[in-house]
Tab-separated table of C-alpha atoms in Angstrom:
chain	number	residue	atom	x	y	z
M	271	MET	CA	10.959	-27.248	-20.085
M	272	VAL	CA	9.664	-23.927	-18.762
M	273	ALA	CA	5.900	-23.441	-18.913
M	274	ARG	CA	4.368	-20.365	-20.521
M	275	ALA	CA	2.193	-18.047	-18.463
M	276	PRO	CA	-1.445	-17.740	-19.562
M	277	GLY	CA	-1.979	-14.704	-21.750
M	278	PHE	CA	-4.741	-13.212	-19.622
M	279	LEU	CA	-2.281	-12.777	-16.739
M	280	LYS	CA	-0.225	-10.320	-18.758
M	281	PHE	CA	-2.572	-7.372	-18.242
M	282	PRO	CA	-2.433	-7.243	-14.426
M	283	LEU	CA	1.304	-7.855	-14.559
M	284	GLU	CA	1.630	-4.918	-16.955
M	285	ILE	CA	-0.069	-2.774	-14.339
M	286	TRP	CA	2.347	-3.923	-11.638
M	287	ALA	CA	5.296	-3.305	-13.957
M	288	GLY	CA	3.993	0.132	-14.820
M	289	MET	CA	3.708	1.054	-11.168
M	290	VAL	CA	7.462	0.949	-10.747
M	291	GLN	CA	8.313	2.823	-13.950
M	292	GLY	CA	9.758	6.304	-13.700
M	293	TRP	CA	11.232	6.217	-10.197
M	294	PRO	CA	13.723	6.697	-8.739
M	295	PRO	CA	15.317	9.170	-11.153
M	296	GLY	CA	17.098	7.416	-13.975
M	297	TYR	CA	15.268	4.097	-13.654
M	298	SER	CA	12.937	2.676	-16.253
M	299	GLY	CA	13.009	-1.067	-16.585
M	300	GLY	CA	16.759	-1.129	-16.178
M	301	SER	CA	17.592	1.647	-18.628
M	302	ARG	CA	18.274	5.345	-18.242
M	303	ARG	CA	16.006	7.858	-19.808
M	304	GLY	CA	16.975	11.544	-19.595
M	305	ALA	CA	17.408	13.238	-22.946
M	306	ALA	CA	16.300	10.137	-24.821
M	307	ILE	CA	12.703	10.537	-23.624
M	308	ASN	CA	10.280	11.200	-26.432
M	309	PRO	CA	8.948	14.785	-26.090
M	310	LYS	CA	5.378	13.500	-26.401
M	311	ARG	CA	5.953	11.033	-23.574
M	312	ARG	CA	7.474	13.786	-21.443
M	313	ALA	CA	4.452	15.999	-22.082
M	314	MET	CA	2.092	13.128	-21.271
M	315	LYS	CA	3.977	12.436	-18.045
M	316	ARG	CA	3.668	16.079	-16.997
M	317	LEU	CA	-0.037	15.981	-17.805
M	318	LEU	CA	-0.533	12.847	-15.701
M	319	ASP	CA	1.518	14.329	-12.851
M	320	PHE	CA	-1.036	17.128	-12.799
M	321	PHE	CA	-4.097	14.969	-13.501
M	322	TRP	CA	-3.780	12.337	-10.747
M	323	PRO	CA	-3.565	14.766	-7.801
M	324	LEU	CA	-6.429	16.747	-9.331
M	325	LEU	CA	-8.485	13.561	-9.610
M	326	GLY	CA	-7.709	12.718	-5.992
M	327	PHE	CA	-8.850	16.098	-4.683
M	328	ALA	CA	-11.959	15.906	-6.881
M	329	ALA	CA	-12.752	12.509	-5.356
M	330	VAL	CA	-12.379	14.000	-1.866
M	331	ALA	CA	-14.696	16.900	-2.734
M	332	VAL	CA	-17.403	14.667	-4.222
M	333	SER	CA	-17.211	12.184	-1.345
M	334	LEU	CA	-17.425	14.907	1.294
M	335	TRP	CA	-20.470	16.322	-0.493
M	336	LEU	CA	-22.084	12.864	-0.499
M	337	LEU	CA	-21.310	12.463	3.207
M	338	HIS	CA	-22.801	15.879	3.907
M	339	ARG	CA	-25.966	14.771	2.124
M	340	GLU	CA	-26.037	11.523	4.141
M	341	PHE	CA	-25.819	13.362	7.470
M	342	LYS	CA	-27.927	16.388	6.561
M	343	GLY	CA	-30.040	17.500	9.516
M	344	GLU	CA	-28.180	15.354	12.067
M	345	ALA	CA	-26.059	16.549	14.976
M	346	VAL	CA	-23.024	14.603	13.845
M	347	GLY	CA	-20.358	15.893	16.227
M	348	PRO	CA	-22.063	15.226	19.583
M	349	GLU	CA	-23.388	11.820	18.471
M	350	VAL	CA	-20.004	10.662	17.190
M	351	TRP	CA	-18.323	11.828	20.398
M	352	GLU	CA	-20.859	9.922	22.507
M	353	HIS	CA	-20.269	6.750	20.479
M	354	LEU	CA	-16.503	7.108	20.866
M	355	LYS	CA	-16.904	7.430	24.641
M	356	SER	CA	-19.172	4.376	24.719
M	357	ILE	CA	-16.466	2.076	23.289
M	358	SER	CA	-15.127	-0.024	26.144
M	359	PRO	CA	-11.421	0.044	27.099
M	360	ALA	CA	-11.221	-3.657	26.208
M	361	HIS	CA	-12.437	-2.942	22.676
M	362	TYR	CA	-10.018	-0.039	22.321
M	363	LEU	CA	-7.241	-2.413	23.376
M	364	LEU	CA	-8.376	-4.984	20.807
M	365	ALA	CA	-8.416	-2.259	18.141
M	366	ILE	CA	-4.830	-1.304	19.035
M	367	LEU	CA	-3.758	-4.957	18.885
M	368	SER	CA	-5.431	-5.225	15.466
M	369	THR	CA	-3.368	-2.235	14.331
M	370	LEU	CA	-0.179	-3.953	15.470
M	371	VAL	CA	-1.183	-7.121	13.598
M	372	ALA	CA	-1.807	-5.118	10.422
M	373	TYR	CA	1.529	-3.283	10.528
M	374	ALA	CA	3.409	-6.468	11.443
M	375	ALA	CA	1.913	-8.095	8.345
M	376	LEU	CA	2.951	-5.078	6.252
M	377	ALA	CA	6.514	-5.509	7.510
M	378	TRP	CA	6.227	-9.117	6.403
M	379	TYR	CA	5.404	-7.812	2.897
M	380	ASP	CA	8.857	-6.240	2.729
M	381	ARG	CA	10.526	-9.312	4.195
M	382	ILE	CA	8.849	-11.517	1.590
M	383	ALA	CA	9.993	-9.225	-1.227
M	384	LEU	CA	13.560	-9.238	0.101
M	385	LEU	CA	13.527	-13.054	0.256
M	386	HIS	CA	12.347	-13.070	-3.365
M	387	LEU	CA	15.373	-10.914	-4.199
M	388	GLY	CA	17.663	-13.235	-2.236
M	389	VAL	CA	18.489	-10.520	0.319
M	390	ARG	CA	18.748	-11.981	3.826
M	391	ASN	CA	21.252	-9.722	5.582
M	392	ILE	CA	18.854	-6.944	6.619
M	393	SER	CA	17.549	-7.122	10.177
M	394	TRP	CA	13.877	-7.462	11.047
M	395	VAL	CA	14.106	-4.222	13.040
M	396	PHE	CA	15.269	-2.216	10.020
M	397	ILE	CA	12.666	-3.868	7.770
M	398	SER	CA	9.888	-3.176	10.270
M	399	LEU	CA	10.833	0.490	10.679
M	400	CYS	CA	11.169	0.977	6.925
M	401	SER	CA	7.841	-0.724	6.206
M	402	PHE	CA	6.058	1.120	9.007
M	403	THR	CA	7.325	4.492	7.792
M	404	THR	CA	6.554	3.689	4.163
M	405	TYR	CA	2.938	2.708	4.719
M	406	ALA	CA	2.234	5.309	7.400
M	407	LEU	CA	3.290	8.066	4.991
M	408	ALA	CA	1.782	6.518	1.864
M	409	HIS	CA	-1.605	5.793	3.455
M	410	ASN	CA	-1.946	9.432	4.504
M	411	ILE	CA	-0.304	11.240	1.601
M	412	GLY	CA	-1.736	9.099	-1.167
M	413	ALA	CA	0.049	7.960	-4.355
M	414	THR	CA	1.106	4.826	-2.472
M	415	VAL	CA	3.427	3.403	-5.114
M	416	PHE	CA	5.296	6.677	-5.663
M	417	SER	CA	5.668	7.745	-2.044
M	418	GLY	CA	6.270	4.187	-0.879
M	419	GLY	CA	8.849	3.655	-3.602
M	420	MET	CA	10.820	6.779	-2.772
M	421	VAL	CA	10.878	6.070	0.970
M	422	ARG	CA	12.000	2.493	0.399
M	423	TYR	CA	14.640	3.593	-2.093
M	424	ARG	CA	16.065	6.069	0.405
M	425	ALA	CA	16.186	3.451	3.186
M	426	TYR	CA	17.170	0.260	1.380
M	427	HIS	CA	19.791	2.017	-0.736
M	428	THR	CA	21.772	2.448	2.496
M	429	LYS	CA	21.779	-1.356	2.803
M	430	GLY	CA	23.255	-1.840	-0.644
M	431	LEU	CA	20.120	-2.488	-2.707
M	432	SER	CA	20.219	-1.205	-6.262
M	433	VAL	CA	17.550	0.914	-7.902
M	434	ALA	CA	16.261	-2.094	-9.847
M	435	GLN	CA	16.083	-4.225	-6.696
M	436	VAL	CA	14.036	-1.614	-4.854
M	437	ALA	CA	11.733	-1.384	-7.879
M	438	VAL	CA	11.144	-5.136	-7.747
M	439	LEU	CA	10.575	-4.915	-3.985
M	440	VAL	CA	7.834	-2.315	-4.479
M	441	ALA	CA	6.227	-4.397	-7.230
M	442	VAL	CA	6.224	-7.545	-5.073
M	443	CYS	CA	4.708	-5.669	-2.113
M	444	SER	CA	1.992	-4.245	-4.369
M	445	LEU	CA	1.337	-7.689	-5.809
M	446	THR	CA	1.090	-9.168	-2.309
M	447	PHE	CA	-1.634	-6.675	-1.397
M	448	VAL	CA	-3.530	-7.437	-4.610
M	449	LEU	CA	-3.308	-11.174	-3.932
M	450	GLY	CA	-4.760	-10.718	-0.450
M	451	THR	CA	-7.581	-8.541	-1.754
M	452	VAL	CA	-8.450	-11.000	-4.521
M	453	LEU	CA	-8.213	-14.023	-2.212
M	454	LEU	CA	-10.431	-12.614	0.540
M	455	GLY	CA	-12.792	-11.011	-1.970
M	456	GLY	CA	-13.167	-14.354	-3.724
M	457	LEU	CA	-13.799	-16.236	-0.480
M	458	ILE	CA	-16.431	-13.735	0.685
M	459	SER	CA	-18.179	-13.800	-2.706
M	460	VAL	CA	-18.317	-17.606	-2.706
M	461	LEU	CA	-19.177	-18.202	0.958
M	462	GLU	CA	-21.449	-15.204	1.592
M	463	PRO	CA	-22.545	-13.859	-1.817
M	464	GLU	CA	-25.377	-11.878	-0.214
M	465	GLN	CA	-22.747	-9.464	1.118
M	466	LEU	CA	-22.350	-7.998	-2.364
M	467	SER	CA	-25.944	-6.736	-2.235
M	468	ARG	CA	-24.657	-4.067	0.155
M	469	PHE	CA	-23.073	-2.296	-2.817
M	470	ARG	CA	-26.081	-2.532	-5.120
M	471	GLY	CA	-27.109	1.095	-4.644
M	472	MET	CA	-23.580	2.335	-5.364
M	473	LEU	CA	-23.191	0.484	-8.661
M	474	PRO	CA	-24.339	1.731	-12.076
M	475	GLU	CA	-27.472	0.015	-13.372
M	476	ASN	CA	-25.537	-2.192	-15.803
M	477	PHE	CA	-23.291	-3.545	-13.031
M	478	ARG	CA	-25.949	-4.323	-10.432
M	479	VAL	CA	-26.237	-7.830	-11.816
M	480	LEU	CA	-22.952	-8.515	-9.989
M	481	THR	CA	-24.866	-8.447	-6.699
M	482	ASP	CA	-26.995	-11.440	-7.709
M	483	ARG	CA	-26.089	-14.450	-5.544
M	484	THR	CA	-25.272	-16.722	-8.488
M	485	ILE	CA	-23.253	-14.081	-10.318
M	486	ALA	CA	-21.471	-13.127	-7.096
M	487	ARG	CA	-20.419	-16.741	-6.538
M	488	LEU	CA	-19.235	-16.926	-10.148
M	489	VAL	CA	-17.151	-13.757	-9.718
M	490	GLY	CA	-15.688	-15.181	-6.529
M	491	ALA	CA	-14.812	-18.413	-8.314
M	492	VAL	CA	-13.014	-16.410	-11.017
M	493	PHE	CA	-11.020	-14.568	-8.343
M	494	LEU	CA	-10.028	-17.811	-6.642
M	495	SER	CA	-9.134	-19.346	-10.015
M	496	GLY	CA	-6.733	-16.465	-10.618
M	497	ILE	CA	-5.056	-17.204	-7.291
M	498	ALA	CA	-4.857	-20.899	-8.203
M	499	ILE	CA	-3.215	-20.105	-11.549
M	500	TYR	CA	-0.685	-17.879	-9.787
M	501	VAL	CA	0.197	-20.764	-7.468
M	502	ILE	CA	0.421	-23.180	-10.414
M	503	GLY	CA	2.677	-20.716	-12.241
M	504	SER	CA	4.977	-20.765	-9.243
M	505	ILE	CA	5.003	-24.570	-9.018
M	506	PHE	CA	5.654	-25.171	-12.724
M	507	ARG	CA	7.881	-22.112	-13.144
M	508	PHE	CA	6.055	-20.299	-15.932
M	509	ARG	CA	8.308	-18.222	-18.140
M	510	PRO	CA	9.131	-14.713	-16.887
M	511	LEU	CA	7.246	-11.905	-18.577
M	512	ILE	CA	9.308	-9.127	-20.155
M	513	ILE	CA	7.151	-6.002	-20.154
M	514	LYS	CA	8.634	-2.689	-21.301
M	515	GLY	CA	12.106	-3.952	-20.472
M	516	PHE	CA	11.026	-5.017	-16.982
M	517	ARG	CA	11.461	-8.695	-16.092
M	518	LEU	CA	8.729	-10.247	-13.946
M	519	GLU	CA	9.354	-13.724	-12.610
M	520	TYR	CA	6.955	-15.984	-10.761
M	521	PRO	CA	8.162	-16.281	-7.166
M	522	LYS	CA	9.090	-19.624	-5.673
M	523	LEU	CA	6.317	-21.562	-3.964
M	524	GLY	CA	7.599	-20.662	-0.494
M	525	ILE	CA	7.310	-16.964	-1.358
M	526	VAL	CA	3.804	-17.432	-2.768
M	527	ILE	CA	2.617	-19.219	0.379
M	528	ARG	CA	3.981	-16.389	2.514
M	529	GLN	CA	2.184	-13.852	0.312
M	530	LEU	CA	-1.120	-15.702	0.668
M	531	VAL	CA	-0.789	-15.641	4.457
M	532	ALA	CA	0.618	-12.146	5.024
M	533	ALA	CA	-1.809	-10.213	2.817
M	534	PRO	CA	-5.052	-11.602	4.317
M	535	LEU	CA	-3.556	-11.155	7.785
M	536	GLU	CA	-2.954	-7.456	7.126
M	537	LEU	CA	-6.484	-6.899	5.809
M	538	ILE	CA	-8.035	-8.861	8.678
M	539	GLY	CA	-6.061	-6.802	11.196
M	540	ALA	CA	-7.078	-3.497	9.613
M	541	ALA	CA	-10.748	-4.515	9.395
M	542	GLY	CA	-10.575	-5.685	13.010
M	543	ILE	CA	-9.975	-2.101	14.152
M	544	ILE	CA	-13.376	-1.067	12.796
M	545	TYR	CA	-15.092	-4.246	13.961
M	546	PHE	CA	-14.031	-3.743	17.578
M	547	ALA	CA	-14.955	-0.040	17.444
M	548	LEU	CA	-18.512	-0.819	16.314
M	549	PRO	CA	-21.180	-1.468	18.962
M	550	GLU	CA	-22.505	-4.996	19.380
M	551	ALA	CA	-26.105	-3.955	18.719
M	552	GLY	CA	-26.767	-4.205	14.993
M	553	ASN	CA	-23.217	-5.331	14.226
M	554	PRO	CA	-23.475	-7.494	11.078
M	555	GLY	CA	-20.471	-9.622	12.052
M	556	PHE	CA	-16.786	-9.689	11.204
M	557	PHE	CA	-17.197	-11.303	7.771
M	558	ALA	CA	-19.495	-8.485	6.639
M	559	VAL	CA	-17.210	-5.803	8.097
M	560	LEU	CA	-14.219	-7.408	6.366
M	561	GLY	CA	-15.975	-7.464	2.992
M	562	VAL	CA	-17.099	-3.852	3.279
M	563	PHE	CA	-13.620	-2.816	4.416
M	564	ILE	CA	-11.905	-4.480	1.441
M	565	ALA	CA	-14.269	-2.823	-1.039
M	566	SER	CA	-14.084	0.593	0.648
M	567	PHE	CA	-10.306	0.540	1.071
M	568	SER	CA	-9.813	-0.541	-2.555
M	569	ALA	CA	-12.097	2.259	-3.759
M	570	ALA	CA	-10.151	4.749	-1.646
M	571	LEU	CA	-6.859	3.584	-3.161
M	572	TRP	CA	-8.174	3.757	-6.728
M	573	SER	CA	-9.622	7.240	-6.140
M	574	ASN	CA	-6.094	8.577	-5.495
M	575	ALA	CA	-7.597	10.769	-2.758
M	576	PRO	CA	-5.050	11.702	-0.059
M	577	GLY	CA	-5.597	9.137	2.671
M	578	GLY	CA	-8.787	8.055	0.900
M	579	LEU	CA	-10.438	10.934	2.757
M	580	GLY	CA	-14.195	10.939	2.253
M	581	VAL	CA	-14.168	8.140	-0.315
M	582	PHE	CA	-13.483	5.442	2.258
M	583	GLU	CA	-16.091	6.817	4.689
M	584	TRP	CA	-18.827	7.204	2.086
M	585	PHE	CA	-18.390	3.678	0.730
M	586	PHE	CA	-18.313	2.136	4.187
M	587	ILE	CA	-21.300	4.028	5.601
M	588	SER	CA	-23.384	3.396	2.477
M	589	ALA	CA	-22.666	-0.335	2.701
M	590	MET	CA	-23.773	-0.583	6.369
M	591	PRO	CA	-27.462	0.428	6.243
M	592	GLU	CA	-28.413	-1.703	9.267
M	593	MET	CA	-26.425	0.497	11.660
M	594	PRO	CA	-26.871	4.174	12.611
M	595	LYS	CA	-24.589	6.271	10.429
M	596	SER	CA	-23.118	8.166	13.369
M	597	GLN	CA	-22.031	4.882	15.003
M	598	VAL	CA	-20.298	3.761	11.813
M	599	LEU	CA	-18.646	7.168	11.427
M	600	ALA	CA	-17.347	6.955	15.007
M	601	ALA	CA	-15.807	3.541	14.278
M	602	LEU	CA	-14.207	4.897	11.103
M	603	LEU	CA	-12.797	7.835	13.053
M	604	ALA	CA	-11.271	5.391	15.545
M	605	PHE	CA	-9.797	3.521	12.569
M	606	ARG	CA	-8.272	6.686	11.130
M	607	VAL	CA	-6.691	7.625	14.440
M	608	SER	CA	-5.324	4.139	15.165
M	609	TYR	CA	-4.312	3.009	11.675
M	610	LEU	CA	-3.482	6.297	9.949
M	611	LEU	CA	-2.876	9.354	12.132
M	612	ILE	CA	-0.868	7.918	15.044
M	613	PRO	CA	1.414	5.906	12.698
M	614	PHE	CA	1.777	9.000	10.500
M	615	PHE	CA	3.104	11.167	13.335
M	616	LEU	CA	5.340	8.365	14.603
M	617	SER	CA	6.737	7.867	11.091
M	618	ILE	CA	7.766	11.525	10.948
M	619	PHE	CA	9.949	10.985	14.022
M	620	VAL	CA	11.435	7.863	12.422
M	621	VAL	CA	12.306	9.823	9.273
M	622	ILE	CA	13.873	12.660	11.293
M	623	ILE	CA	16.018	10.230	13.307
M	624	PHE	CA	17.031	8.320	10.163
M	625	GLU	CA	18.027	11.466	8.269
M	626	ARG	CA	19.891	12.838	11.300
M	627	ASN	CA	21.916	9.636	11.573
M	628	ARG	CA	22.612	9.676	7.842
M	629	LEU	CA	23.827	13.276	8.099
M	630	LYS	CA	26.119	12.337	10.989
M	631	GLU	CA	27.562	9.479	8.945
M	632	VAL	CA	28.234	11.772	5.993
M	633	LEU	CA	29.874	14.428	8.171
M	634	HIS	CA	31.948	11.821	9.996
M	635	HIS	CA	33.044	10.342	6.675
M	636	ASP	CA	34.069	13.791	5.406
M	637	ASP	CA	36.024	14.520	8.603
M	638	SER	CA	37.893	11.215	8.519
M	639	HIS	CA	38.753	11.610	4.821
M	640	PRO	CA	39.722	15.294	4.390
M	641	THR	CA	40.201	16.558	0.904
M	642	PRO	CA	43.943	17.200	0.323
M	643	GLY	CA	44.880	20.721	-0.517
M	644	PRO	CA	47.135	21.828	-3.379
M	645	ALA	CA	50.749	20.710	-3.046
M	646	ILE	CA	53.479	23.365	-2.746
M	647	LYS	CA	57.211	23.226	-3.015
M	648	ALA	CA	59.155	23.255	0.238
M	649	THR	CA	61.877	25.838	0.609
M	650	GLY	CA	64.489	23.314	1.568
M	651	GLY	CA	65.292	19.681	0.268
M	652	GLY	CA	63.055	19.660	-2.782
M	653	LYS	CA	60.240	17.627	-1.064
M	654	ARG	CA	56.508	18.331	-1.326
M	655	ALA	CA	54.357	19.129	1.632
M	656	GLY	CA	50.578	19.354	1.891
M	657	VAL	CA	48.961	22.586	2.990
M	658	PRO	CA	47.607	22.034	6.551
């Protein structure tokens, strides 16, 4: 007998299903849309296509204004440059290694999703390059699900994956990130609930109760309970959820275990970049940096700001009052260069090489299979000959 999934899990799964709706062209839960789209839905989609980028740029503008207010009257540029020069070569090396750990874990996201789909014939090299390019572009451009979905579709389609399979792959990768965020957020809230007090000044008055130690531990316990239910659903094979024509199945236990290792590893690696770029004096410790990073990175993603620009910095600096703001800003700049900008420029070269090779394949295919011309009658023996 197949167990039924708890009802309260349907809402987050609806979000994950919705993230893969409407791309690539012609896909929507396994059915084609086109002319059958309701005109009201089409108008709403156009409105949202305009609204989300506008919201992202508004978030950037507000965050930059808040940062300007934070640093008003300070000589930001020279101080940040001095802090960057003061970071030891060993710490820069550790920050680079943390970047490699983070992107290796992101490649594991894709590998896990492919295993869930039963696809095992794609090499680790191809998966790593595809994942690296996807996240390097998506982290900088914004709209992670859309840009990540289109890049993956373009790459994995060459390996024989269908539109629906790529959609599931994107959903599983998104779910893996959410699982890691919830797991680490729950652990931090339970083990070090005082860390949530860092965000007290950023929360509306009605939500500041969440920073209370007891409430924080309770919230953390709820997060960890959600992870436990997800694992139980995998063990007892809860029924798949059919949401808007999209079928969501609980992964096998082996997939779930991989998700719960890969996602925290990626977040720990990314937070490690900032931790090693911060000076030792006044450093609150890795656990605090990790908690602030998870909250700041999540806020940046939800803001829809391109690259989380401004939003990420404001959240992080506001949550680290024990350290000079210019030192924190220098560490965040090192993070942006190592985790965002360098991978972004490298990913452009990967895309150019990939598209060049694809173009060569198409041209070679056309040359080896020329289109036959119109047949004409020969003047002698009644046979047909092709026009050269």
